[in-house]
XYZ file of C-alpha atoms in Angstrom:
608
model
C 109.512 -242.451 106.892
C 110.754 -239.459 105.592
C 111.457 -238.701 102.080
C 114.217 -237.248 100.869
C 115.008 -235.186 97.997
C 117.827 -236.202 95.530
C 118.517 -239.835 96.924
C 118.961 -242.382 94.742
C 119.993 -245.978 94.892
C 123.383 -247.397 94.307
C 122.678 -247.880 90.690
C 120.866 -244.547 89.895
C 122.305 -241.224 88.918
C 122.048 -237.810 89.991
C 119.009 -236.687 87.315
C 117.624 -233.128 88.670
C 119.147 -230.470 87.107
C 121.092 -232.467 84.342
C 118.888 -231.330 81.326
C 115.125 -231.845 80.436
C 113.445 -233.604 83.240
C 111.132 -235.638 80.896
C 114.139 -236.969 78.836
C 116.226 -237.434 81.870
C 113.122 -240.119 82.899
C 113.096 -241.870 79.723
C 117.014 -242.131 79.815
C 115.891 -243.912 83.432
C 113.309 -246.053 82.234
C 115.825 -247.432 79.367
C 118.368 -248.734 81.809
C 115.392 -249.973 83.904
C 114.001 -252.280 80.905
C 117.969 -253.491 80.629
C 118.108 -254.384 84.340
C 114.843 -256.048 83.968
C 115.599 -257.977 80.822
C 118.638 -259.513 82.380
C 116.312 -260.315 85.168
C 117.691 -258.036 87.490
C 114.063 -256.658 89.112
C 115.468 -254.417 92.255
C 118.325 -252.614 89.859
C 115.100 -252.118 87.584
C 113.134 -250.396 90.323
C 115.913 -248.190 91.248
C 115.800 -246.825 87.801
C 112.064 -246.242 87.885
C 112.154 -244.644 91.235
C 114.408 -241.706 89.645
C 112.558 -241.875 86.058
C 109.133 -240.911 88.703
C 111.119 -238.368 90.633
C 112.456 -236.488 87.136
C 108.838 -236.677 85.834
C 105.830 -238.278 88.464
C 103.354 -237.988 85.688
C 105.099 -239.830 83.066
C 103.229 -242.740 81.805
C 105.652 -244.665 81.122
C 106.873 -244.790 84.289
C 104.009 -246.019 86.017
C 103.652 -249.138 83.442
C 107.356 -250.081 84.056
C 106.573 -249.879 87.711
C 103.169 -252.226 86.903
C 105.787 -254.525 85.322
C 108.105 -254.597 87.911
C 105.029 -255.241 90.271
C 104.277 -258.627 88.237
C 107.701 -259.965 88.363
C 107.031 -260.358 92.513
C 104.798 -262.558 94.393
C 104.580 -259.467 96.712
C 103.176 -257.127 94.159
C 106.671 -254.987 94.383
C 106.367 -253.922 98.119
C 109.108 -255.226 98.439
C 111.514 -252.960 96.210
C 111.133 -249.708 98.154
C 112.286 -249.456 101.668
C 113.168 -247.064 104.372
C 116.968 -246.506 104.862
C 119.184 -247.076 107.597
C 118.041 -243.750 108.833
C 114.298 -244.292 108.199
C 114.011 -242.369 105.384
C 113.698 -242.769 101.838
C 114.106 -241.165 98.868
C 111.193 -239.422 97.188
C 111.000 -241.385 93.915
C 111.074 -244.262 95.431
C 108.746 -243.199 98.544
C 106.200 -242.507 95.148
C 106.538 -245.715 93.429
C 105.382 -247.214 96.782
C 102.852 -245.356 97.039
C 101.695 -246.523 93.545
C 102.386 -250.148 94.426
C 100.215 -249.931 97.933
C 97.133 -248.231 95.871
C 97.511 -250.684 93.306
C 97.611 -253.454 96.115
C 94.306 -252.165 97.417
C 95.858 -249.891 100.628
C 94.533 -246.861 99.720
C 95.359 -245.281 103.262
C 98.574 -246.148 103.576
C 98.987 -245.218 99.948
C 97.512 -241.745 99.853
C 99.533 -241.545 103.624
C 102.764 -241.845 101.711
C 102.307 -240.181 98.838
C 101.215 -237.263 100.601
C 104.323 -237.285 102.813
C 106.419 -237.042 99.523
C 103.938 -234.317 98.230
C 104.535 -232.182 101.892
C 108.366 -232.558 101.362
C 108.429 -231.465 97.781
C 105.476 -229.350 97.137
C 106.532 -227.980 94.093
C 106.213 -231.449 91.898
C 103.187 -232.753 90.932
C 103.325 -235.630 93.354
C 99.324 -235.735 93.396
C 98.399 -235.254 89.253
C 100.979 -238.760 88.810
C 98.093 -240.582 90.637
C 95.207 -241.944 88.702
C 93.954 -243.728 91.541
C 93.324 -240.287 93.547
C 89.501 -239.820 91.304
C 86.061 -239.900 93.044
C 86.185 -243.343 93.532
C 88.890 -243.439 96.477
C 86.263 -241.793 98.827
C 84.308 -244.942 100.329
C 88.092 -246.443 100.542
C 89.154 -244.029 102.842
C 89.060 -243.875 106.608
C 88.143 -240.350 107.417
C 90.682 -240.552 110.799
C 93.631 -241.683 108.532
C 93.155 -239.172 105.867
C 92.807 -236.408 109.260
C 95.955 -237.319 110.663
C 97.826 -237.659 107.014
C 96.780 -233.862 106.267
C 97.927 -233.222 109.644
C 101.469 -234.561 108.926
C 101.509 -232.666 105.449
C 100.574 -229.143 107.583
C 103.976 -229.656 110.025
C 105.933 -229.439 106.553
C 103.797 -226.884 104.275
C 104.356 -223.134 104.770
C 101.823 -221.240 105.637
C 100.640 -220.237 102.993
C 102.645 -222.322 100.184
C 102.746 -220.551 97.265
C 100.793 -220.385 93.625
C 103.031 -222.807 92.284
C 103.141 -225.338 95.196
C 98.818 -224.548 95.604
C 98.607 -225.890 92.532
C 100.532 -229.035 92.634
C 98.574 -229.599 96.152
C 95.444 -229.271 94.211
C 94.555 -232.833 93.942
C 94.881 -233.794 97.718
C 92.756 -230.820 98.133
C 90.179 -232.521 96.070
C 90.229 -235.345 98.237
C 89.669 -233.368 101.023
C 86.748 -231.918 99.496
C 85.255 -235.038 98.638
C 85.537 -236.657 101.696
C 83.892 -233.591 104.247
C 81.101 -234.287 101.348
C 80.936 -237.595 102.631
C 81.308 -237.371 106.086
C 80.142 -233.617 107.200
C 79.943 -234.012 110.708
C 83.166 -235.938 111.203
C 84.951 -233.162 113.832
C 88.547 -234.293 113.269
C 88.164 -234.257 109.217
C 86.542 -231.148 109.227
C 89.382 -229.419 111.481
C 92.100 -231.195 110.086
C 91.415 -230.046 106.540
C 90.746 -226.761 107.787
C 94.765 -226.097 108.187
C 95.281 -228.014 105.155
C 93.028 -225.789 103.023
C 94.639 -222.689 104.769
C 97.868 -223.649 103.912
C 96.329 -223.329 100.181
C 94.719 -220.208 100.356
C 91.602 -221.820 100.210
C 90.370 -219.729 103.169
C 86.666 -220.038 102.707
C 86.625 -223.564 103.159
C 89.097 -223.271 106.461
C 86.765 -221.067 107.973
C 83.810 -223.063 107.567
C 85.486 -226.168 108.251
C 86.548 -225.132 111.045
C 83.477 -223.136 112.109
C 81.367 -226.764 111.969
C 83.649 -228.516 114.234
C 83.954 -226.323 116.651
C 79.892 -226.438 116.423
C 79.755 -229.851 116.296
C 82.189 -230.856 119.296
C 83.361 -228.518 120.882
C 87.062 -229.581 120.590
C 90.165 -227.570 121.786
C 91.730 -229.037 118.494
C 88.813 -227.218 116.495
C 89.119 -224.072 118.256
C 92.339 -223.397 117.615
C 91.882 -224.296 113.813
C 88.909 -221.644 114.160
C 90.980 -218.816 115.433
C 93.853 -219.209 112.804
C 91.102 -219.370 110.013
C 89.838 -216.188 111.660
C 93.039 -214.313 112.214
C 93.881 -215.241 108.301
C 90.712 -213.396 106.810
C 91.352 -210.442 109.794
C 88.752 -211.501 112.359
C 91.445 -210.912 115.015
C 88.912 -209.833 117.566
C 86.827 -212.787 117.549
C 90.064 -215.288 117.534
C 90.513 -213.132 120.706
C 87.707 -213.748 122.151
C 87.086 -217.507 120.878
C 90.607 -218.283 122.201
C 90.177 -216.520 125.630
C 87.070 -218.248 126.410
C 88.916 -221.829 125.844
C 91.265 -221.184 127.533
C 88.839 -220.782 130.516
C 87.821 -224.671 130.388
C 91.541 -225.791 129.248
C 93.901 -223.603 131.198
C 96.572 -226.388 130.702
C 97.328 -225.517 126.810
C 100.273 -222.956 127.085
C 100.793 -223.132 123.240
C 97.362 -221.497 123.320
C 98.363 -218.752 126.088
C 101.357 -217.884 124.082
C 99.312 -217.620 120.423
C 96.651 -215.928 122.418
C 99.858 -213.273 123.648
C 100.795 -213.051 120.501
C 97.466 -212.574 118.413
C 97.263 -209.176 121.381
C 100.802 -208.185 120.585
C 100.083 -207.595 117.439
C 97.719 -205.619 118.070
C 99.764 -203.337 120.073
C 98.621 -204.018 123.374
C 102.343 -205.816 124.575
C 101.792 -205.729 128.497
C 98.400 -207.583 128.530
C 99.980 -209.909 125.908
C 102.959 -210.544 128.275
C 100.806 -211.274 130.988
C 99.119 -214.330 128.944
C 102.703 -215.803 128.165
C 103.582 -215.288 132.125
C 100.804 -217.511 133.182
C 102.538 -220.224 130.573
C 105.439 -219.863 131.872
C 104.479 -219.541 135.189
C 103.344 -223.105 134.467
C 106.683 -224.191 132.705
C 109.569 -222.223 133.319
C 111.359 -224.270 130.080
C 108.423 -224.524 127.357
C 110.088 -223.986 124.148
C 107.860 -221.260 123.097
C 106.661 -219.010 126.001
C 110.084 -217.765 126.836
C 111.087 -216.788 123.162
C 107.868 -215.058 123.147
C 107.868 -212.853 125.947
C 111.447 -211.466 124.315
C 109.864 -210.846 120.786
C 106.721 -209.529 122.417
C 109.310 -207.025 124.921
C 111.243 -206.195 121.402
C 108.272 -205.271 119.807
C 107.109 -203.152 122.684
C 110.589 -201.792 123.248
C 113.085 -201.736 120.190
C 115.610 -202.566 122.876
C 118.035 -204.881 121.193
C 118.710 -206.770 124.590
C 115.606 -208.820 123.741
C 117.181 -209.947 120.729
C 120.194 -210.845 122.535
C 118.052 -212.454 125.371
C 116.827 -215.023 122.215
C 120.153 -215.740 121.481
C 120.833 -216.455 124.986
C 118.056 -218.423 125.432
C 118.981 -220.603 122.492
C 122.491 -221.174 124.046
C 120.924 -222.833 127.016
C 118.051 -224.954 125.142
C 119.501 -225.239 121.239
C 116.498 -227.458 121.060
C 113.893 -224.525 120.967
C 113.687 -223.736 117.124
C 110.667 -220.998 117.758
C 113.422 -218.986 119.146
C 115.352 -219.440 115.797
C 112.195 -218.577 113.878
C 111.656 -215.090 116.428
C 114.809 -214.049 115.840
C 115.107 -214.372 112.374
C 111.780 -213.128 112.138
C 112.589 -209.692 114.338
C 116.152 -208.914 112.506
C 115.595 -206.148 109.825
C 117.680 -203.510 108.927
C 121.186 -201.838 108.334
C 123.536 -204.499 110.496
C 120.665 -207.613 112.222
C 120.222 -208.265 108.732
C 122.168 -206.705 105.883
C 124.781 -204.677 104.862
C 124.751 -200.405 104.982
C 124.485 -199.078 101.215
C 127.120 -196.781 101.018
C 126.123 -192.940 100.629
C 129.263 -191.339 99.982
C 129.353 -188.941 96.507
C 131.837 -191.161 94.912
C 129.635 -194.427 94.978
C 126.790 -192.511 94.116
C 128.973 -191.309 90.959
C 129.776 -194.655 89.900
C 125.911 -195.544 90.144
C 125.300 -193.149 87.889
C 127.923 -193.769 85.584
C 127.109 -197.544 85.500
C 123.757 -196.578 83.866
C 125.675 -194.537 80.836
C 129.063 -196.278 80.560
C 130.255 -199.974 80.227
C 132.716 -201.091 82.921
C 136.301 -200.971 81.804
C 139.071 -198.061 80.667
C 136.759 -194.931 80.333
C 139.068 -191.502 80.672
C 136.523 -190.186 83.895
C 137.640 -187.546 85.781
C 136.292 -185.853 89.068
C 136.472 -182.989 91.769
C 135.009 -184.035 94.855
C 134.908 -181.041 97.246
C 136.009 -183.034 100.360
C 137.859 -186.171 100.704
C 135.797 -189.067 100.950
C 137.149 -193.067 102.877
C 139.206 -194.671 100.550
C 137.688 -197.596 99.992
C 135.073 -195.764 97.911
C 137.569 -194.727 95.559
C 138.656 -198.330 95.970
C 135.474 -199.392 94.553
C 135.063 -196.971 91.627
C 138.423 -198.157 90.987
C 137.417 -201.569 90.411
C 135.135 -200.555 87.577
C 136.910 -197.785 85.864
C 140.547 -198.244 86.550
C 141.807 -194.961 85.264
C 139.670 -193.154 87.189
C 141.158 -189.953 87.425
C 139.925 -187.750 91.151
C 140.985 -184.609 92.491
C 140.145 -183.227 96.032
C 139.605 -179.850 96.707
C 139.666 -180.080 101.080
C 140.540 -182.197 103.576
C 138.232 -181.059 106.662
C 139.167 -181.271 109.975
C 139.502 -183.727 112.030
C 141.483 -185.272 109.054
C 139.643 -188.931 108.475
C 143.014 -189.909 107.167
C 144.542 -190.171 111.216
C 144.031 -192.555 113.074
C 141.266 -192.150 116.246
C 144.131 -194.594 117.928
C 147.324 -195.427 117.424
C 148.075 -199.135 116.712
C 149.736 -201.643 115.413
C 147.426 -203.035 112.283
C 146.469 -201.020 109.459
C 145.029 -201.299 106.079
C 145.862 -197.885 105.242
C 148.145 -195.391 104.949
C 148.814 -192.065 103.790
C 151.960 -190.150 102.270
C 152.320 -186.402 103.980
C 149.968 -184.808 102.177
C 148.545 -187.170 99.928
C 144.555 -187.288 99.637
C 144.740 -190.983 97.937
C 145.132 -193.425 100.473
C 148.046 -196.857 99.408
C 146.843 -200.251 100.827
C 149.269 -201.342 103.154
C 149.195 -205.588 103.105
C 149.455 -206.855 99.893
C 146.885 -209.416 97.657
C 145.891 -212.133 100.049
C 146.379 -215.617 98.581
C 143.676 -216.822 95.813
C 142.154 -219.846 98.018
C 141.393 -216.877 100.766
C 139.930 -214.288 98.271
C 137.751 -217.194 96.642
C 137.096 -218.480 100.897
C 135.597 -214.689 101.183
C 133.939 -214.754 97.939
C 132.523 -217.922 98.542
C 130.401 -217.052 102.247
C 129.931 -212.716 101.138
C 126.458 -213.209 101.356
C 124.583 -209.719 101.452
C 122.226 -210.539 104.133
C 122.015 -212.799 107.206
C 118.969 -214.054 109.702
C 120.894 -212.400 112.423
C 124.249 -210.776 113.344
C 125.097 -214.510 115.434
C 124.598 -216.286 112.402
C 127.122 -214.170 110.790
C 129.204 -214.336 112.968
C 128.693 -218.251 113.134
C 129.158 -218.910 108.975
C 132.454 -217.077 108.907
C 133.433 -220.220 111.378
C 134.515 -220.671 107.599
C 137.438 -218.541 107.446
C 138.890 -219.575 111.025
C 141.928 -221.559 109.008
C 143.364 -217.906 106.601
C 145.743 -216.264 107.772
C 145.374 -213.483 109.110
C 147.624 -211.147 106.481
C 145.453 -212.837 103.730
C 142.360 -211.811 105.315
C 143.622 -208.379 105.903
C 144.839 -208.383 102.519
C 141.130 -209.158 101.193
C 139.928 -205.761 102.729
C 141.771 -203.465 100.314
C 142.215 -206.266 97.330
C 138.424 -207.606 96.965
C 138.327 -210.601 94.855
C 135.790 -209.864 91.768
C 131.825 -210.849 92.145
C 131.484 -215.000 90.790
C 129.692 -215.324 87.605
C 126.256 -216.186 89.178
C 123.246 -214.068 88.367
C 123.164 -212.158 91.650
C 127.737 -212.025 91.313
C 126.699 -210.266 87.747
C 124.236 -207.815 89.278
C 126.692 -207.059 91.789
C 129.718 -206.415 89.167
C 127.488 -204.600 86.897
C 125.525 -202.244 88.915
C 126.370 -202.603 92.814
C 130.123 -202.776 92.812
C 130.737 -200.623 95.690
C 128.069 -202.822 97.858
C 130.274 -205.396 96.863
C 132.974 -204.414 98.537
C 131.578 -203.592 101.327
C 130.673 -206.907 101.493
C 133.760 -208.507 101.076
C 135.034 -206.137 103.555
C 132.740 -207.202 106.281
C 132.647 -210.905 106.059
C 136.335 -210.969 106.024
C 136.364 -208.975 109.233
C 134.132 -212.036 110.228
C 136.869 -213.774 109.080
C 139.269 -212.432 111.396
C 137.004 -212.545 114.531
C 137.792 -216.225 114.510
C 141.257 -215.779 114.185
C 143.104 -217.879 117.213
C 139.351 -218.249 118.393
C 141.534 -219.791 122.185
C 143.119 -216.735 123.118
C 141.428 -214.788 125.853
C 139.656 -211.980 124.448
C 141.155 -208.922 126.470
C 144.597 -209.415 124.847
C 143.584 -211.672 121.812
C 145.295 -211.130 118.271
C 141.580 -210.775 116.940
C 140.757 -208.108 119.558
C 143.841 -206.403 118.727
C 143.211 -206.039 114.803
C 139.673 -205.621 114.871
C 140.176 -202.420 117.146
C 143.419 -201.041 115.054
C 141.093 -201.339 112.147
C 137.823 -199.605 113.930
C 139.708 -196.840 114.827
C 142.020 -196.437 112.365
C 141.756 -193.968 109.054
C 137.743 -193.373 108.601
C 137.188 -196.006 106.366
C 134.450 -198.782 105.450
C 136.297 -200.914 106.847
C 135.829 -199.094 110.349
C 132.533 -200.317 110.585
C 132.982 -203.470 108.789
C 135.194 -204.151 111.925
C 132.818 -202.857 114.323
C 130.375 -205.078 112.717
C 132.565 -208.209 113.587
C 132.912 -207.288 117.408
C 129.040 -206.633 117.913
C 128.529 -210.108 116.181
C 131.036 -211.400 118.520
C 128.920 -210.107 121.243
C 125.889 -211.510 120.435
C 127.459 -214.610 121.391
C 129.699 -214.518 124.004
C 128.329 -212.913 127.100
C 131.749 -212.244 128.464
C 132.922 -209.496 125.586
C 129.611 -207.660 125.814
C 130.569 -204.806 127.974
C 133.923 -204.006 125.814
C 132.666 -204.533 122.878
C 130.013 -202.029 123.481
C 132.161 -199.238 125.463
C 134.557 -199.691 121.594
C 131.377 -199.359 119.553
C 130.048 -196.333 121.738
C 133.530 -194.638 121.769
C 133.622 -194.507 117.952
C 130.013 -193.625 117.338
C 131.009 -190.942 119.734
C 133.819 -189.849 117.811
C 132.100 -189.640 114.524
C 129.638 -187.610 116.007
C 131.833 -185.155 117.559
C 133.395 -185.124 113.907
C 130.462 -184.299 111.978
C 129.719 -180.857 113.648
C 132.490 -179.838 111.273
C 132.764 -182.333 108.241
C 130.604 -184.624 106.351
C 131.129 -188.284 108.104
C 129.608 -190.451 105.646
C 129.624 -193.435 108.189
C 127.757 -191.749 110.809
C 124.281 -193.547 110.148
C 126.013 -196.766 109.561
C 127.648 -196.294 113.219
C 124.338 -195.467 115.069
C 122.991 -198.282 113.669
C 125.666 -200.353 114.676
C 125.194 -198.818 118.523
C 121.403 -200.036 118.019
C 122.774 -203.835 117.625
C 125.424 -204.167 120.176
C 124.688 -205.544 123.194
C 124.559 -203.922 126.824
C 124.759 -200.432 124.895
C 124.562 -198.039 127.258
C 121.186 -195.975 127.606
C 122.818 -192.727 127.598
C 124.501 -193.622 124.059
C 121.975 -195.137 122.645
C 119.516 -192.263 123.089
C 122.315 -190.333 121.085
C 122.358 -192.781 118.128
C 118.265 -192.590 118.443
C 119.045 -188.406 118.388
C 121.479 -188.837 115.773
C 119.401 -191.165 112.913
C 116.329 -188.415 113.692
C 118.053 -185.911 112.714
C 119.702 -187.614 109.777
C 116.516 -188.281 108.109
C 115.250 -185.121 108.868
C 118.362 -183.956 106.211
């Protein structure tokens, strides 16, 4: 039974986030003494369900909820149910809990209050609960408080923070009080030995879990021991605990593979492979020993085909959520993760002039000594619309031709001119607000980019193309303010990439080789150097993450124009270059040859 957050009955109202949580509850509790005047105890309880989920503590509350109790021969058991899912929702999951402690089940009631508490860690499930005192302890089973502290672990993060600590605090307590009372009890002592890690309380784990391994010897407690160990840095003797179990119970893979993993980390990756081979020499299909020989093989190599290998591997069993978790987990940096910051001189300008001038008609004027991609001046643009800018070169090769002539393009240039005119017009407002709405500056991985802009399969495609040189403004949300106040170029480039996104859904049933979304993506890769080159690039590598079949082009089109930007920089500045050996260290099947270049290349970049 499963609690859920925000539920409420058919009479109740949505009360989190309305306005003061303590009035909000009294506002419950006054329609709940109506319902119950006109007799009408389950509308009541409904009522005082969400008056204990605005405020658990509230006194109140609780002697409504004794009131509604003494209206039923049942004692109010009766009002709060699972669903038709098996689930309930949390206020209601706590006023049962009340009711069965008040009934005298005080291990079914601290088992469902503490299943509330693991769900929503941050309210003070455990405080609303005078019956949780000294006295519970000779009421309680130690086995049923074990296995409830077992069920709150599979939900708590590990650790759970000050806040959520805090509000823990009083099943904690209980904990304490009831190892007190039953010291050598082997399952109690383990048990609470994650709980109290989960809580920082790390003394207590260890030497919870330090007397029952003593006492019994238990696979259970040794594993407890090693994670209490690894938490306070005794790596080495998890090692060796864990190795030496595994010698009587050669059957636990999830050991072999957290015994890998503890000696991966420790940079010893081939002897930690070979304790995830023997699990999956074992199982072939356990849901954690293949995902962890890739992120053990990506940590020894950097070789982004491990990565991919995760992805693959969660094609064929979607069911494996450690692979999720080792992915997400792996993905840092420029592209498997976030966005490039754009380096050129013009957004660095603007960064500087957004800490001395408000946003709006300022007379600024500038000489930059080589021509820079438009969409830079694009950006500035968007802040300071009468930005005046001169050029003083145009390098060779000129960024403003095309690498390959094609049929798409954002932008174009007049004979001569250095200021680049957007070629498709604004896109339609419901597309702009589409982009705004997913332009999220960072993702768990480049597939789950690629699998949110699923969002914008239904724009059209000139609207989408339209959003790359017509960005729709940040929203009015704190982090949409920091972005229009002091990031507005990486704004754009946002906008600029998840539209691309955008358009590698576009007629998602045409063969790739001669696809419309092949076709654009390319023109706009290769056309004038441009953020949007990459931002293109971007949405073809993403595309390969996932589908097997585009791998090979995908990366020969990625090489090509990292390639090309090379070959361009031993004459002119090419302010995209890092962003495109990055982008050749995320796509797929990359050949060796051009990856060592892009290895070369970022080297010598930070060298300066």
């Amino acid at each position: 039974m499963a609690p859920h957050e925000g539920r409420r009955g058919d009479f109740g109202r949505a009360a989190e986030g309305v306005g003061d949580s303590t009035q909000e509850a009294h506002g419950e509790l006054a329609m709940a003494r109506l319902a119950l005047a006109d007799g009408e105890v389950s509308h009541a309880a409904v009522h005082v369900a969400n008056a204990l989920f605005c405020e658990p503590r509230l006194p109140e509350a609780h002697e409504l909820l004794c009131a509604l109790a003494a209206r039923r021969d049942d004692g109010g058991l009766g009002l709060y149910g699972p669903d038709e899912q098996g689930g309930m929702f949390a206020g209601s999951a706590a006023a049962l809990a009340h009711l069965q402690a008040a009934a005298g089940d005080f291990d079914r009631a601290l088992g469902t209050l503490a299943q509330v508490a693991a769900h929503e860690p941050h309210r003070p499930w455990g405080a609303s609960a005078v019956w949780l005192g000294p006295g519970i302890v000779g009421r309680l089973d130690p086995d049923g408080l074990a296995r409830t502290l077992l069920g709150m672990v599979q939900l708590l993060g590990d650790p759970v923070d000050d806040a959520q600590s805090a509000a823990l605090a009083p099943f904690a307590d209980v904990a304490r009080l009831m190892v007190e009372a039953h010291p050598g009890h082997g399952f109690l002592l383990w048990a609470g030995s994650s709980f109290m890690r989960r809580l920082d309380a790390l003394d207590e784990a260890v030497d919870w879990a330090f007397r029952a391994w003593t006492r019994d010897r238990s696979l259970e407690a040794a594993i407890m021991l090693g994670n209490a160990w690894r938490r306070v840095g005794r790596t080495a003797d998890t090692e060796k605990l864990w190795a030496a179990v595994l010698r009587d119970h050669p059957e636990d893979l999830d050991l072999h593979v957290d015994l890998g993993e503890l000696i991966a980390a420790q940079g010893r990756f081939d002897e930690a492979l070979g304790w995830i081979q023997r699990a999956l020499a074992v199982d072939p299909h356990h849901p954690k020993a293949a995902p962890a020989a890739h992120g053990v093989r990506w940590a020894r190599d950097r070789d982004i085909a491990h990565l991919v290998a995760l992805v693959d591997h969660l094609r064929e069993h979607p069911d494996h959520g450690y692979a999720h978790e080792l992915i997400a987990r792996a993905c840092s940096g420029a592209w498997l993760r976030h966005v490039p910051y754009p380096t050129e001189a013009l957004t660095n300008t603007l960064r500087q002039l957004l800490d001395q001038v408000e946003p709006g008609d300022a007379d600024i004027s500038i000489s930059l000594s080589a021509l820079e991609p438009p969409s830079a001046l694009l950006a500035v643009r968007g802040v300071f619309p009468r930005f005046g800018l001169s050029v003083q070169s145009v390098p060779e090769p000129d960024l403003r031709v095309p690498l390959r002539q094609g049929r798409c393009a954002v932008w174009s240039y007049a004979p001569g001119d250095v200021e680049a005119r957007a070629v498709p017009g604004p896109p339609d407002p419901a597309v702009a607000e589409a982009v705004r709405a997913i332009a999220e500056p960072s993702w768990p991985h480049p597939a789950l980019a690629y699998d949110r802009a699923v969002l914008l399969a239904g724009c059209a495609l000139e609207d989408l193309l339209g959003v790359l040189v017509h960005p729709p403004a940040p929203d009015d949300s704190e982090l949409g303010t920091t972005f229009a106040r002091h990031e507005p170029a990486l704004w754009v480039r946002l906008v600029q990439i998840w539209a691309c996104l955008g358009i590698a859904h576009h007629r998602p049933d045409e063969p790739w080789a001669g696809s419309v979304r092949r076709s654009v993506l390319v023109d706009l890769a290769f056309g004038p150097e441009d953020w949007v080159s990459d931002a293109a690039l971007f949405a073809l590598v993403a595309t390969a993450w996932l589908e097997p079949a585009v791998r090979e082009d995908v990366a020969e089109l990625v090489g090509h124009r990292f390639l090309d930007a090379k070959l361009a920089y031993r004459t002119r500045e090419v302010t995209l270059l890092r962003s495109l050996a990055e982008l050749v260290l995320a796509t797929p099947d990359m050949p060796a040859q051009v990856r060592a270049s892009a290895v070369e290349q970022l080297a010598e970049l930070e060298r300066g």
